Structures are given as C-alpha cells and as structure tokens.
mmCIF file of C-alpha atoms in Angstrom:
data_model
loop_
_atom_site.group_PDB
_atom_site.id
_atom_site.type_symbol
_atom_site.label_atom_id
_atom_site.label_comp_id
_atom_site.label_asym_id
_atom_site.label_seq_id
_atom_site.Cartn_x
_atom_site.Cartn_y
_atom_site.Cartn_z
ATOM 1 C CA MET A 1 -119.094 -133.206 -168.007
ATOM 2 C CA ASP A 2 -122.657 -134.218 -167.142
ATOM 3 C CA PHE A 3 -123.939 -132.086 -164.247
ATOM 4 C CA ASP A 4 -127.406 -133.665 -164.100
ATOM 5 C CA LEU A 5 -128.239 -135.651 -160.976
ATOM 6 C CA ALA A 6 -129.003 -139.357 -161.180
ATOM 7 C CA PRO A 7 -132.494 -140.523 -160.118
ATOM 8 C CA GLU A 8 -131.235 -141.836 -156.765
ATOM 9 C CA GLU A 9 -129.460 -138.524 -156.096
ATOM 10 C CA ARG A 10 -132.642 -136.561 -156.842
ATOM 11 C CA ALA A 11 -134.525 -138.902 -154.502
ATOM 12 C CA PHE A 12 -132.021 -138.128 -151.737
ATOM 13 C CA VAL A 13 -132.486 -134.374 -152.249
ATOM 14 C CA ALA A 14 -136.257 -134.842 -151.989
ATOM 15 C CA GLU A 15 -135.842 -136.886 -148.796
ATOM 16 C CA VAL A 16 -133.714 -134.177 -147.159
ATOM 17 C CA ALA A 17 -136.195 -131.482 -148.239
ATOM 18 C CA ARG A 18 -139.070 -133.413 -146.630
ATOM 19 C CA PHE A 19 -137.098 -133.806 -143.435
ATOM 20 C CA LEU A 20 -136.359 -130.068 -143.277
ATOM 21 C CA ALA A 21 -140.001 -129.194 -143.938
ATOM 22 C CA GLU A 22 -141.573 -131.664 -141.521
ATOM 23 C CA ASP A 23 -139.158 -132.686 -138.758
ATOM 24 C CA VAL A 24 -136.969 -129.699 -137.888
ATOM 25 C CA ALA A 25 -137.603 -127.181 -135.090
ATOM 26 C CA PRO A 26 -138.064 -123.678 -136.596
ATOM 27 C CA GLU A 27 -135.542 -122.106 -134.212
ATOM 28 C CA VAL A 28 -132.780 -124.147 -135.871
ATOM 29 C CA LEU A 29 -133.317 -122.479 -139.269
ATOM 30 C CA ASP A 30 -131.979 -119.060 -140.323
ATOM 31 C CA PRO A 31 -134.499 -117.394 -142.676
ATOM 32 C CA ALA A 32 -131.748 -115.246 -144.252
ATOM 33 C CA PRO A 33 -128.658 -117.486 -144.350
ATOM 34 C CA GLU A 34 -125.126 -116.375 -145.204
ATOM 35 C CA GLN A 35 -122.354 -118.698 -146.344
ATOM 36 C CA LEU A 36 -120.265 -118.859 -143.154
ATOM 37 C CA SER A 37 -122.979 -118.192 -140.582
ATOM 38 C CA GLN A 38 -122.333 -121.132 -138.249
ATOM 39 C CA THR A 39 -120.983 -119.501 -135.085
ATOM 40 C CA VAL A 40 -123.775 -120.129 -132.579
ATOM 41 C CA ASP A 41 -124.108 -123.270 -130.466
ATOM 42 C CA THR A 42 -127.470 -124.170 -128.907
ATOM 43 C CA PRO A 43 -129.090 -127.343 -127.565
ATOM 44 C CA ALA A 44 -131.405 -127.235 -130.603
ATOM 45 C CA LYS A 45 -128.433 -127.190 -132.983
ATOM 46 C CA ARG A 46 -126.783 -130.132 -131.230
ATOM 47 C CA ALA A 47 -130.084 -132.028 -131.337
ATOM 48 C CA PHE A 48 -130.316 -131.281 -135.058
ATOM 49 C CA MET A 49 -126.856 -132.786 -135.639
ATOM 50 C CA ARG A 50 -127.990 -135.924 -133.835
ATOM 51 C CA GLN A 51 -131.054 -136.050 -136.107
ATOM 52 C CA LEU A 52 -128.758 -136.016 -139.135
ATOM 53 C CA ALA A 53 -126.655 -138.757 -137.572
ATOM 54 C CA GLU A 54 -129.682 -140.940 -136.842
ATOM 55 C CA ARG A 55 -130.579 -140.784 -140.527
ATOM 56 C CA GLY A 56 -127.064 -141.835 -141.501
ATOM 57 C CA TRP A 57 -126.339 -138.502 -143.177
ATOM 58 C CA LEU A 58 -123.085 -137.675 -141.371
ATOM 59 C CA GLY A 59 -119.929 -139.086 -142.931
ATOM 60 C CA MET A 60 -121.822 -140.783 -145.739
ATOM 61 C CA SER A 61 -118.651 -141.061 -147.853
ATOM 62 C CA TRP A 62 -116.497 -142.397 -144.991
ATOM 63 C CA PRO A 63 -115.281 -146.024 -145.092
ATOM 64 C CA LYS A 64 -117.693 -148.505 -143.539
ATOM 65 C CA GLU A 65 -115.095 -149.558 -140.968
ATOM 66 C CA TYR A 66 -115.407 -146.073 -139.427
ATOM 67 C CA GLY A 67 -119.204 -145.930 -139.512
ATOM 68 C CA GLY A 68 -119.661 -144.505 -142.994
ATOM 69 C CA GLN A 69 -121.572 -145.887 -145.942
ATOM 70 C CA GLU A 70 -118.915 -145.446 -148.656
ATOM 71 C CA ARG A 71 -121.471 -143.518 -150.689
ATOM 72 C CA PRO A 72 -120.118 -141.282 -153.471
ATOM 73 C CA GLY A 73 -118.933 -137.892 -152.241
ATOM 74 C CA ILE A 74 -121.715 -136.215 -154.226
ATOM 75 C CA TYR A 75 -124.109 -137.108 -151.387
ATOM 76 C CA ASP A 76 -122.106 -135.045 -148.867
ATOM 77 C CA PHE A 77 -122.336 -132.119 -151.272
ATOM 78 C CA LEU A 78 -126.070 -132.580 -151.845
ATOM 79 C CA LEU A 79 -126.718 -132.639 -148.101
ATOM 80 C CA THR A 80 -124.713 -129.439 -147.566
ATOM 81 C CA GLU A 81 -126.585 -127.644 -150.351
ATOM 82 C CA CYS A 82 -130.000 -128.705 -149.042
ATOM 83 C CA LEU A 83 -129.146 -127.596 -145.522
ATOM 84 C CA SER A 84 -127.663 -124.291 -146.668
ATOM 85 C CA ARG A 85 -130.727 -123.351 -148.702
ATOM 86 C CA ALA A 86 -132.916 -123.901 -145.651
ATOM 87 C CA GLY A 87 -130.573 -121.967 -143.378
ATOM 88 C CA ALA A 88 -129.957 -125.134 -141.353
ATOM 89 C CA PRO A 89 -126.710 -125.962 -139.499
ATOM 90 C CA GLN A 90 -124.249 -127.941 -141.597
ATOM 91 C CA PRO A 91 -122.032 -130.875 -140.561
ATOM 92 C CA GLY A 92 -118.957 -128.671 -140.688
ATOM 93 C CA LYS A 93 -115.453 -129.219 -139.413
ATOM 94 C CA GLY A 94 -115.805 -132.550 -137.624
ATOM 95 C CA VAL A 95 -117.059 -134.583 -140.568
ATOM 96 C CA GLY A 96 -114.885 -132.789 -143.116
ATOM 97 C CA ILE A 97 -111.587 -131.338 -141.909
ATOM 98 C CA VAL A 98 -111.076 -133.407 -138.760
ATOM 99 C CA GLY A 99 -112.746 -136.686 -139.681
ATOM 100 C CA LYS A 100 -111.312 -137.058 -143.166
ATOM 101 C CA THR A 101 -107.804 -136.096 -142.022
ATOM 102 C CA LEU A 102 -107.927 -138.593 -139.152
ATOM 103 C CA ILE A 103 -109.086 -141.326 -141.525
ATOM 104 C CA ARG A 104 -106.151 -140.603 -143.843
ATOM 105 C CA HIS A 105 -103.401 -139.835 -141.326
ATOM 106 C CA GLY A 106 -104.497 -140.324 -137.692
ATOM 107 C CA ASN A 107 -103.214 -143.054 -135.402
ATOM 108 C CA GLU A 108 -105.601 -145.842 -134.513
ATOM 109 C CA ALA A 109 -106.256 -144.531 -131.007
ATOM 110 C CA LEU A 110 -107.378 -141.125 -132.360
ATOM 111 C CA LYS A 111 -109.612 -142.819 -134.913
ATOM 112 C CA GLN A 112 -111.271 -144.995 -132.298
ATOM 113 C CA ARG A 113 -111.769 -142.075 -129.919
ATOM 114 C CA PHE A 114 -113.035 -139.347 -132.251
ATOM 115 C CA LEU A 115 -114.569 -140.865 -135.383
ATOM 116 C CA PRO A 116 -117.533 -142.534 -133.595
ATOM 117 C CA GLN A 117 -118.343 -139.263 -131.787
ATOM 118 C CA ILE A 118 -118.135 -137.285 -135.026
ATOM 119 C CA ILE A 119 -120.390 -139.579 -137.002
ATOM 120 C CA ARG A 120 -122.950 -139.613 -134.142
ATOM 121 C CA GLY A 121 -123.026 -135.804 -134.117
ATOM 122 C CA GLU A 122 -121.830 -135.636 -130.515
ATOM 123 C CA ILE A 123 -118.756 -133.418 -130.733
ATOM 124 C CA GLU A 124 -117.747 -129.941 -131.972
ATOM 125 C CA PHE A 125 -114.270 -128.813 -133.081
ATOM 126 C CA ALA A 126 -112.520 -125.464 -133.342
ATOM 127 C CA ILE A 127 -109.795 -124.998 -135.975
ATOM 128 C CA GLY A 128 -106.628 -123.138 -134.956
ATOM 129 C CA TYR A 129 -104.427 -122.029 -137.866
ATOM 130 C CA SER A 130 -104.396 -118.208 -137.988
ATOM 131 C CA GLU A 131 -102.167 -116.091 -135.751
ATOM 132 C CA PRO A 132 -101.430 -112.344 -135.475
ATOM 133 C CA GLY A 133 -98.522 -112.754 -137.910
ATOM 134 C CA ALA A 134 -99.876 -115.756 -139.808
ATOM 135 C CA GLY A 135 -103.223 -114.936 -141.376
ATOM 136 C CA SER A 136 -103.028 -115.138 -145.145
ATOM 137 C CA ASP A 137 -99.598 -116.741 -144.790
ATOM 138 C CA ALA A 138 -100.730 -119.490 -142.432
ATOM 139 C CA ALA A 139 -97.475 -121.410 -142.951
ATOM 140 C CA ASN A 140 -95.774 -118.639 -140.981
ATOM 141 C CA MET A 141 -97.476 -119.756 -137.746
ATOM 142 C CA GLN A 142 -95.257 -119.293 -134.687
ATOM 143 C CA LEU A 143 -97.219 -120.992 -131.896
ATOM 144 C CA ARG A 144 -94.362 -122.927 -130.311
ATOM 145 C CA ALA A 145 -94.516 -126.636 -129.589
ATOM 146 C CA VAL A 146 -91.424 -127.760 -127.626
ATOM 147 C CA ARG A 147 -90.668 -131.419 -127.076
ATOM 148 C CA ASP A 148 -90.947 -132.680 -123.469
ATOM 149 C CA ALA A 149 -89.395 -136.135 -123.651
ATOM 150 C CA ASP A 150 -89.715 -136.783 -119.917
ATOM 151 C CA ARG A 151 -93.509 -136.548 -120.060
ATOM 152 C CA GLY A 152 -93.841 -137.963 -123.578
ATOM 153 C CA GLY A 153 -95.390 -135.005 -125.315
ATOM 154 C CA TRP A 154 -95.193 -131.349 -126.316
ATOM 155 C CA VAL A 155 -95.605 -127.997 -124.548
ATOM 156 C CA LEU A 156 -97.378 -125.272 -126.525
ATOM 157 C CA ASP A 157 -97.004 -121.523 -125.911
ATOM 158 C CA GLY A 158 -98.310 -118.652 -128.014
ATOM 159 C CA GLN A 159 -101.513 -117.335 -129.545
ATOM 160 C CA LYS A 160 -104.152 -118.036 -132.201
ATOM 161 C CA VAL A 161 -106.697 -115.600 -133.673
ATOM 162 C CA TRP A 162 -109.949 -115.944 -135.651
ATOM 163 C CA THR A 163 -110.847 -119.260 -134.002
ATOM 164 C CA THR A 164 -114.571 -119.037 -134.672
ATOM 165 C CA SER A 165 -115.870 -121.951 -132.603
ATOM 166 C CA ALA A 166 -113.513 -121.749 -129.620
ATOM 167 C CA HIS A 167 -116.205 -120.526 -127.205
ATOM 168 C CA PHE A 168 -118.369 -123.624 -127.649
ATOM 169 C CA ALA A 169 -116.208 -126.359 -129.197
ATOM 170 C CA ASP A 170 -115.224 -129.485 -127.290
ATOM 171 C CA TRP A 171 -111.797 -129.998 -128.922
ATOM 172 C CA TYR A 172 -109.207 -127.784 -130.615
ATOM 173 C CA TRP A 173 -107.552 -128.854 -133.890
ATOM 174 C CA VAL A 174 -104.315 -126.835 -133.793
ATOM 175 C CA GLY A 175 -101.278 -126.316 -135.974
ATOM 176 C CA ALA A 176 -98.052 -125.460 -134.131
ATOM 177 C CA ARG A 177 -94.390 -124.991 -135.038
ATOM 178 C CA THR A 178 -92.312 -127.977 -133.979
ATOM 179 C CA ASP A 179 -89.233 -127.084 -136.071
ATOM 180 C CA PRO A 180 -88.204 -123.397 -135.951
ATOM 181 C CA SER A 181 -85.627 -123.931 -138.716
ATOM 182 C CA ALA A 182 -88.219 -124.934 -141.322
ATOM 183 C CA LYS A 183 -91.378 -123.212 -142.582
ATOM 184 C CA HIS A 184 -93.795 -125.566 -144.339
ATOM 185 C CA ARG A 185 -92.021 -128.706 -143.101
ATOM 186 C CA GLY A 186 -91.888 -127.519 -139.482
ATOM 187 C CA ILE A 187 -95.596 -127.619 -138.537
ATOM 188 C CA THR A 188 -97.424 -130.357 -136.611
ATOM 189 C CA LEU A 189 -101.138 -130.862 -135.919
ATOM 190 C CA PHE A 190 -102.432 -131.497 -132.384
ATOM 191 C CA LEU A 191 -105.791 -132.239 -130.748
ATOM 192 C CA ILE A 192 -106.388 -130.426 -127.443
ATOM 193 C CA PRO A 193 -109.481 -130.371 -125.177
ATOM 194 C CA MET A 194 -110.960 -126.863 -125.084
ATOM 195 C CA ASP A 195 -111.248 -127.023 -121.281
ATOM 196 C CA HIS A 196 -107.463 -127.380 -120.917
ATOM 197 C CA PRO A 197 -106.407 -125.092 -118.024
ATOM 198 C CA GLY A 198 -103.621 -123.562 -120.141
ATOM 199 C CA LEU A 199 -106.057 -122.124 -122.707
ATOM 200 C CA THR A 200 -107.567 -118.630 -122.399
ATOM 201 C CA ILE A 201 -110.335 -117.590 -124.827
ATOM 202 C CA ARG A 202 -111.236 -113.960 -125.558
ATOM 203 C CA PRO A 203 -114.022 -112.862 -127.941
ATOM 204 C CA THR A 204 -113.567 -110.800 -131.100
ATOM 205 C CA TRP A 205 -116.688 -109.505 -132.874
ATOM 206 C CA THR A 206 -116.743 -109.275 -136.670
ATOM 207 C CA ILE A 207 -118.337 -106.665 -138.924
ATOM 208 C CA GLY A 208 -121.000 -109.323 -139.578
ATOM 209 C CA ASP A 209 -122.117 -109.299 -135.912
ATOM 210 C CA GLU A 210 -120.702 -112.752 -135.239
ATOM 211 C CA ARG A 211 -118.218 -113.893 -132.654
ATOM 212 C CA THR A 212 -114.786 -115.247 -133.335
ATOM 213 C CA ASN A 213 -111.988 -115.586 -130.765
ATOM 214 C CA GLU A 214 -108.393 -115.105 -129.720
ATOM 215 C CA VAL A 215 -106.929 -118.133 -127.939
ATOM 216 C CA PHE A 216 -103.840 -117.892 -125.716
ATOM 217 C CA PHE A 217 -101.650 -120.903 -124.873
ATOM 218 C CA ASP A 218 -99.755 -120.956 -121.582
ATOM 219 C CA ALA A 219 -97.667 -124.133 -121.170
ATOM 220 C CA VAL A 220 -100.349 -126.333 -122.734
ATOM 221 C CA PHE A 221 -99.121 -129.938 -122.538
ATOM 222 C CA VAL A 222 -100.213 -132.331 -125.306
ATOM 223 C CA PRO A 223 -99.288 -136.043 -125.067
ATOM 224 C CA ASP A 224 -97.740 -137.736 -128.086
ATOM 225 C CA ALA A 225 -100.934 -139.773 -128.501
ATOM 226 C CA PHE A 226 -102.734 -136.564 -129.584
ATOM 227 C CA VAL A 227 -100.336 -135.685 -132.382
ATOM 228 C CA VAL A 228 -102.157 -136.041 -135.723
ATOM 229 C CA GLY A 229 -100.120 -137.987 -138.259
ATOM 230 C CA GLN A 230 -96.378 -137.462 -138.479
ATOM 231 C CA VAL A 231 -94.490 -134.730 -136.655
ATOM 232 C CA HIS A 232 -93.537 -131.825 -138.985
ATOM 233 C CA HIS A 233 -96.051 -132.960 -141.665
ATOM 234 C CA GLY A 234 -98.975 -130.846 -140.464
ATOM 235 C CA TRP A 235 -98.836 -128.310 -143.296
ATOM 236 C CA THR A 236 -99.467 -131.041 -145.866
ATOM 237 C CA TYR A 237 -102.551 -132.188 -143.945
ATOM 238 C CA ILE A 238 -103.805 -128.608 -143.534
ATOM 239 C CA CYS A 239 -103.550 -127.937 -147.274
ATOM 240 C CA GLU A 240 -105.399 -131.151 -148.142
ATOM 241 C CA ALA A 241 -108.254 -130.196 -145.825
ATOM 242 C CA LEU A 242 -108.410 -126.557 -146.982
ATOM 243 C CA ASP A 243 -108.722 -127.566 -150.627
ATOM 244 C CA LEU A 244 -111.868 -129.530 -149.756
ATOM 245 C CA GLU A 245 -113.118 -126.972 -147.215
ATOM 246 C CA ARG A 246 -113.149 -124.106 -149.720
ATOM 247 C CA PHE A 247 -116.072 -125.505 -151.663
ATOM 248 C CA ALA A 248 -117.760 -127.303 -148.747
ATOM 249 C CA MET A 249 -117.854 -124.095 -146.701
ATOM 250 C CA MET A 250 -119.204 -121.987 -149.584
ATOM 251 C CA PRO A 251 -122.417 -123.686 -150.757
ATOM 252 C CA VAL A 252 -124.415 -121.965 -153.489
ATOM 253 C CA GLY A 253 -127.682 -122.275 -151.543
ATOM 254 C CA PRO A 254 -127.474 -119.019 -149.527
ATOM 255 C CA LEU A 255 -126.505 -117.068 -152.655
ATOM 256 C CA GLU A 256 -129.451 -118.586 -154.532
ATOM 257 C CA ARG A 257 -131.790 -117.542 -151.723
ATOM 258 C CA LYS A 258 -130.534 -113.948 -151.856
ATOM 259 C CA VAL A 259 -130.845 -113.691 -155.635
ATOM 260 C CA GLU A 260 -134.332 -115.213 -155.486
ATOM 261 C CA ALA A 261 -135.366 -112.646 -152.853
ATOM 262 C CA LEU A 262 -134.089 -109.773 -154.983
ATOM 263 C CA VAL A 263 -135.843 -111.117 -158.102
ATOM 264 C CA ALA A 264 -139.113 -111.492 -156.174
ATOM 265 C CA TRP A 265 -138.800 -107.893 -154.954
ATOM 266 C CA ALA A 266 -138.175 -106.613 -158.492
ATOM 267 C CA ARG A 267 -141.293 -108.388 -159.765
ATOM 268 C CA THR A 268 -143.669 -106.736 -157.295
ATOM 269 C CA ALA A 269 -142.109 -103.502 -155.959
ATOM 270 C CA ARG A 270 -143.205 -100.060 -157.087
ATOM 271 C CA ARG A 271 -141.367 -96.750 -156.960
ATOM 272 C CA GLU A 272 -143.171 -93.423 -157.467
ATOM 273 C CA GLY A 273 -146.206 -95.383 -158.613
ATOM 274 C CA GLU A 274 -144.372 -97.336 -161.318
ATOM 275 C CA PRO A 275 -143.333 -101.018 -161.188
ATOM 276 C CA VAL A 276 -139.575 -101.197 -160.720
ATOM 277 C CA ARG A 277 -139.427 -104.143 -163.134
ATOM 278 C CA ARG A 278 -139.880 -101.633 -165.970
ATOM 279 C CA ASP A 279 -136.752 -99.729 -164.996
ATOM 280 C CA PRO A 280 -133.941 -100.663 -167.460
ATOM 281 C CA HIS A 281 -131.303 -100.337 -164.727
ATOM 282 C CA VAL A 282 -133.187 -102.746 -162.437
ATOM 283 C CA ARG A 283 -133.735 -105.248 -165.253
ATOM 284 C CA ARG A 284 -130.087 -105.131 -166.328
ATOM 285 C CA SER A 285 -128.788 -105.477 -162.761
ATOM 286 C CA VAL A 286 -131.035 -108.416 -161.893
ATOM 287 C CA ALA A 287 -130.272 -110.196 -165.177
ATOM 288 C CA GLU A 288 -126.532 -109.879 -164.537
ATOM 289 C CA LEU A 289 -126.850 -111.297 -161.016
ATOM 290 C CA VAL A 290 -128.900 -114.277 -162.222
ATOM 291 C CA THR A 291 -126.350 -114.968 -164.973
ATOM 292 C CA ARG A 292 -123.433 -114.779 -162.564
ATOM 293 C CA LEU A 293 -125.254 -117.134 -160.195
ATOM 294 C CA GLU A 294 -125.287 -119.747 -162.945
ATOM 295 C CA VAL A 295 -121.527 -119.255 -163.437
ATOM 296 C CA ALA A 296 -121.036 -119.887 -159.706
ATOM 297 C CA ARG A 297 -123.033 -123.124 -159.962
ATOM 298 C CA MET A 298 -120.877 -124.358 -162.839
ATOM 299 C CA LEU A 299 -117.605 -123.490 -161.080
ATOM 300 C CA GLN A 300 -118.809 -125.372 -158.016
ATOM 301 C CA ARG A 301 -119.705 -128.432 -160.063
ATOM 302 C CA ARG A 302 -116.221 -128.508 -161.564
ATOM 303 C CA VAL A 303 -114.789 -128.694 -158.063
ATOM 304 C CA ILE A 304 -117.241 -131.401 -157.055
ATOM 305 C CA GLY A 305 -116.563 -133.379 -160.222
ATOM 306 C CA GLU A 306 -112.843 -133.461 -159.433
ATOM 307 C CA ALA A 307 -113.385 -134.220 -155.736
ATOM 308 C CA VAL A 308 -115.792 -137.135 -156.242
ATOM 309 C CA ARG A 309 -113.310 -138.715 -158.653
ATOM 310 C CA GLY A 310 -110.779 -138.802 -155.815
ATOM 311 C CA GLY A 311 -108.745 -135.756 -156.789
ATOM 312 C CA VAL A 312 -107.759 -132.765 -154.660
ATOM 313 C CA PRO A 313 -109.339 -129.767 -156.442
ATOM 314 C CA THR A 314 -106.743 -127.181 -155.405
ATOM 315 C CA VAL A 315 -106.989 -124.677 -158.265
ATOM 316 C CA ALA A 316 -110.650 -125.331 -159.037
ATOM 317 C CA SER A 317 -111.685 -124.760 -155.416
ATOM 318 C CA SER A 318 -109.700 -121.509 -155.262
ATOM 319 C CA LYS A 319 -111.397 -120.275 -158.443
ATOM 320 C CA TYR A 320 -114.791 -121.158 -157.038
ATOM 321 C CA LYS A 321 -114.248 -119.595 -153.615
ATOM 322 C CA LEU A 322 -112.839 -116.381 -155.109
ATOM 323 C CA TYR A 323 -115.738 -116.082 -157.542
ATOM 324 C CA MET A 324 -118.322 -116.849 -154.854
ATOM 325 C CA ASN A 325 -116.860 -114.219 -152.526
ATOM 326 C CA GLU A 326 -116.979 -111.580 -155.243
ATOM 327 C CA GLN A 327 -120.452 -112.584 -156.411
ATOM 328 C CA SER A 328 -121.831 -112.447 -152.873
ATOM 329 C CA LYS A 329 -120.492 -108.910 -152.540
ATOM 330 C CA ARG A 330 -121.973 -107.973 -155.936
ATOM 331 C CA VAL A 331 -125.422 -109.175 -154.861
ATOM 332 C CA ALA A 332 -125.240 -107.244 -151.587
ATOM 333 C CA ASP A 333 -123.967 -104.111 -153.369
ATOM 334 C CA ALA A 334 -126.662 -104.331 -156.052
ATOM 335 C CA ALA A 335 -129.388 -104.809 -153.444
ATOM 336 C CA GLN A 336 -128.252 -101.726 -151.529
ATOM 337 C CA ASP A 337 -128.362 -99.755 -154.778
ATOM 338 C CA LEU A 338 -131.720 -101.044 -156.031
ATOM 339 C CA LEU A 339 -133.602 -100.982 -152.719
ATOM 340 C CA GLY A 340 -132.624 -97.374 -152.027
ATOM 341 C CA PRO A 341 -131.766 -95.583 -148.751
ATOM 342 C CA ALA A 342 -134.075 -97.780 -146.656
ATOM 343 C CA ALA A 343 -131.814 -100.749 -147.453
ATOM 344 C CA GLN A 344 -129.416 -99.372 -144.833
ATOM 345 C CA LEU A 345 -131.865 -100.213 -142.041
ATOM 346 C CA ARG A 346 -130.562 -102.985 -139.841
ATOM 347 C CA TYR A 347 -131.578 -106.627 -140.104
ATOM 348 C CA GLY A 348 -134.900 -107.241 -138.345
ATOM 349 C CA GLU A 349 -136.075 -103.624 -138.216
ATOM 350 C CA PRO A 350 -139.774 -103.438 -139.209
ATOM 351 C CA ALA A 351 -139.354 -100.811 -141.947
ATOM 352 C CA ALA A 352 -136.307 -102.461 -143.534
ATOM 353 C CA PRO A 353 -136.933 -103.744 -147.087
ATOM 354 C CA LEU A 354 -136.850 -107.550 -147.243
ATOM 355 C CA GLY A 355 -136.381 -107.614 -143.476
ATOM 356 C CA GLY A 356 -133.009 -105.887 -143.745
ATOM 357 C CA ARG A 357 -131.337 -109.068 -144.974
ATOM 358 C CA PHE A 358 -129.174 -107.180 -147.473
ATOM 359 C CA GLU A 359 -127.865 -104.719 -144.890
ATOM 360 C CA ARG A 360 -126.696 -107.742 -142.943
ATOM 361 C CA SER A 361 -125.386 -109.386 -146.093
ATOM 362 C CA TYR A 362 -123.499 -106.231 -147.094
ATOM 363 C CA ARG A 363 -121.509 -106.490 -143.869
ATOM 364 C CA TYR A 364 -121.276 -110.262 -143.717
ATOM 365 C CA THR A 365 -119.872 -110.810 -147.212
ATOM 366 C CA VAL A 366 -116.673 -109.105 -146.046
ATOM 367 C CA VAL A 367 -116.203 -111.948 -143.548
ATOM 368 C CA ASP A 368 -116.605 -114.524 -146.337
ATOM 369 C CA THR A 369 -113.500 -113.175 -148.100
ATOM 370 C CA ILE A 370 -111.330 -114.226 -145.134
ATOM 371 C CA GLY A 371 -112.514 -117.664 -143.929
ATOM 372 C CA GLY A 372 -110.842 -120.672 -145.537
ATOM 373 C CA GLY A 373 -108.091 -118.509 -147.027
ATOM 374 C CA THR A 374 -108.357 -114.880 -148.098
ATOM 375 C CA SER A 375 -109.170 -113.774 -151.630
ATOM 376 C CA GLU A 376 -105.532 -112.721 -152.049
ATOM 377 C CA ILE A 377 -104.386 -116.255 -151.235
ATOM 378 C CA GLN A 378 -106.865 -117.702 -153.732
ATOM 379 C CA LYS A 379 -105.452 -115.407 -156.435
ATOM 380 C CA ASN A 380 -101.924 -116.569 -155.616
ATOM 381 C CA ILE A 381 -102.945 -120.227 -155.879
ATOM 382 C CA ILE A 382 -104.645 -119.627 -159.228
ATOM 383 C CA ALA A 383 -101.665 -117.666 -160.563
ATOM 384 C CA ARG A 384 -98.925 -120.027 -159.416
ATOM 385 C CA ARG A 385 -100.537 -123.489 -159.543
ATOM 386 C CA GLY A 386 -103.122 -122.839 -162.244
ATOM 387 C CA LEU A 387 -101.326 -120.469 -164.610
ATOM 388 C CA GLY A 388 -97.743 -121.422 -163.759
ATOM 389 C CA LEU A 389 -96.695 -117.838 -163.023
ATOM 390 C CA PRO A 390 -93.526 -117.283 -160.953
ATOM 391 C CA ALA A 391 -93.624 -116.216 -157.327
ATOM 392 C CA SER A 392 -93.092 -112.504 -156.776
#
C-alpha cells in the first residue's frame, strides 16, 4: 500500500496549516493537546466551526445533494490530523457519527432538518450509549423506550452515563431498548433536544480534569419522526459509526506533539551538569517511543486505506485504537520517569518541566482507554473477528 500523499492532498494540508497559523484566535488552540480533549464549549469554538464550514471543510466526503463535495475520505482524515496537531477543535460527532448515519439510514425529514445545520457548523450533539450496567457491553443498554401509539411516538425512562457533551450540546443522539426480549436486535436510535423538560443532567469529573455527565430520563416523549432508521436496528447503526469513530477520534497528531516535546527536552536538558542525551537509559527510552510512534502511524493508515475504499475497518480500527491507547500511556509513563520527581507538578505550574503537560497526560491517557469502546472491548473484537477465536 502506498501511504504517500498525492500533490493535491499535500496542498490541502498546507492550506489548513496556513489557516491555523494566520486566521485562528489563539484561545481556540490547546498548546498541549490530548486525543479526546474536546469537552469545552465556548463562543470562540463555535465561531471556529463556522470558519471551517465557510471554507467547505465540514462534510467534505458527503454527497453533494447534502452539501458535501464528494471528495475522497482521505481529506476528512487530513483535516482532523492538522487540527489535532495544532490543538484545535475537531468536527467531531455531528459530521461523523450523526451526519454519516443520517445520510445512510435517516428519513428525509431528519436529513433536511439536521444535515444543513451540521455542515454549516451550527449544531452540537451528545452521544448517549453507555449506562451504569452497559459500559463495555453497550448492547446491554436498558434505557426503556415504550411505544405510545396514541401520541405517535415513544416514551423513554432510565439513565445514561459518560455523556461527555450533554452540558452544552443542542441535541442528544440516544440508543434505547425498544424490545426487552432481544439484545442486539432490540435497540433503536432517537434524536432528542437537550432542553427537553424530561432530561436531567448531572456532572461527573474525570481523572483528566474534564467534565462528563449522567443524564436521567423521566417520561421523555419522542415522536416517531425522530426515530433514526428502522425500529430495533439501532445496534447495527451504532456499530457502523463506532468502527469509523475509533480512528477519527484518535488522531496521531497529539501523540506526535508529545513525543516531539520529549525529544526536544532530551536534546537540551542537563542533569548534575551532564547532558541527559548521553544517558543510555534516556537514549533507549526515547528511541523506543519514536519507533512505536511510527508503528502507530502505519496502523492508522491501514484503517484509513480500508475506510477510503468504502469498507468498514472493524478489526483494523480496534487494533489501531488499542495500540494508540497503550502508546499514549507509554509516552506519559516514560516522561514521568525521565523528567524526574518534578514531573509530578501539575499542568501550568511555573516549576513544572515542559509546563506540566506530562502530569496532565499521565492522568488523561486513562480516559482515552474508555472513550469509543474500552481496551477490553477492542481486544475482544480483535480476538473474535480478527483471529476467529471462540467467545468465552
């Protein structure tokens, strides 16, 4: 497989880089980005999304009839990587999970209502899959959706957890159980406005200092018009979206930035009067991290290669996400070891080496192992679908 970019693709990367350097407000950019760090909503972030939309960079691979350009999917990937390296907000759930699923499976009314708002960068979505008893096993979700034929819709009661964007999103993309007698074939997807009076949102703070949420449903009525696709087919749609999300949500850019920062430190730092670059342990550790970074790039490109050819990269995306999670933890662990006791100083403290970014990263990489499917789930997918091993 040829992983080199074509001239027009390199020109697009250069165009995005110029935009980020010249036209973006500094407060939008995170100088020490992590993979999943997208949990804050500000007017500047919303304005940035509109800037991307004005340049035609949202939904580039969508069909033209829905506002897209039908460009190869590689351009969506290139945009995400450029933004992630700069610590800029990324298009996220609306363009990917919600938009692409609506294009494939949504009714015409949902397409006409939501797709124009998504591609103009005007709307934010929260994703509701996980529950107290349905985290890694998301197909076990028990949020009840009971048919109300008199009103022409469904009534939802129950709870979701780990809904990261619930406190600022405009709409909720929710999976609920519409058939208690089935597991995978008994789930349906719904779209619900986040200001629905039956929703209650409570914050949960992660080890990475970011907010996620519990969401409680109390007789939340959803009209039939806001059912996504066919009733009871929601699990199929969720799996399709997750396969694509696992590599879209884990760009290599933030990992590259962290490895580059550690390499730059090793080149110039001194310990007890001696350059640390002469220490065999430092040299060996840094060389291993740089090598593993290249492995991560190649695993990602395998996923992209399959996706842009129209496939669903189920096993490849699980391999990539699992490896990226472990590599991110390795980099944070190695940095804590190499930088010494001062590396435990918190992010932003004046005396913290490299601004304390690796103390933050040490905590944040734990969060990465959960979003988009835990590492344990990725191992199960690789074992069963990739290696053909039997279920336990």
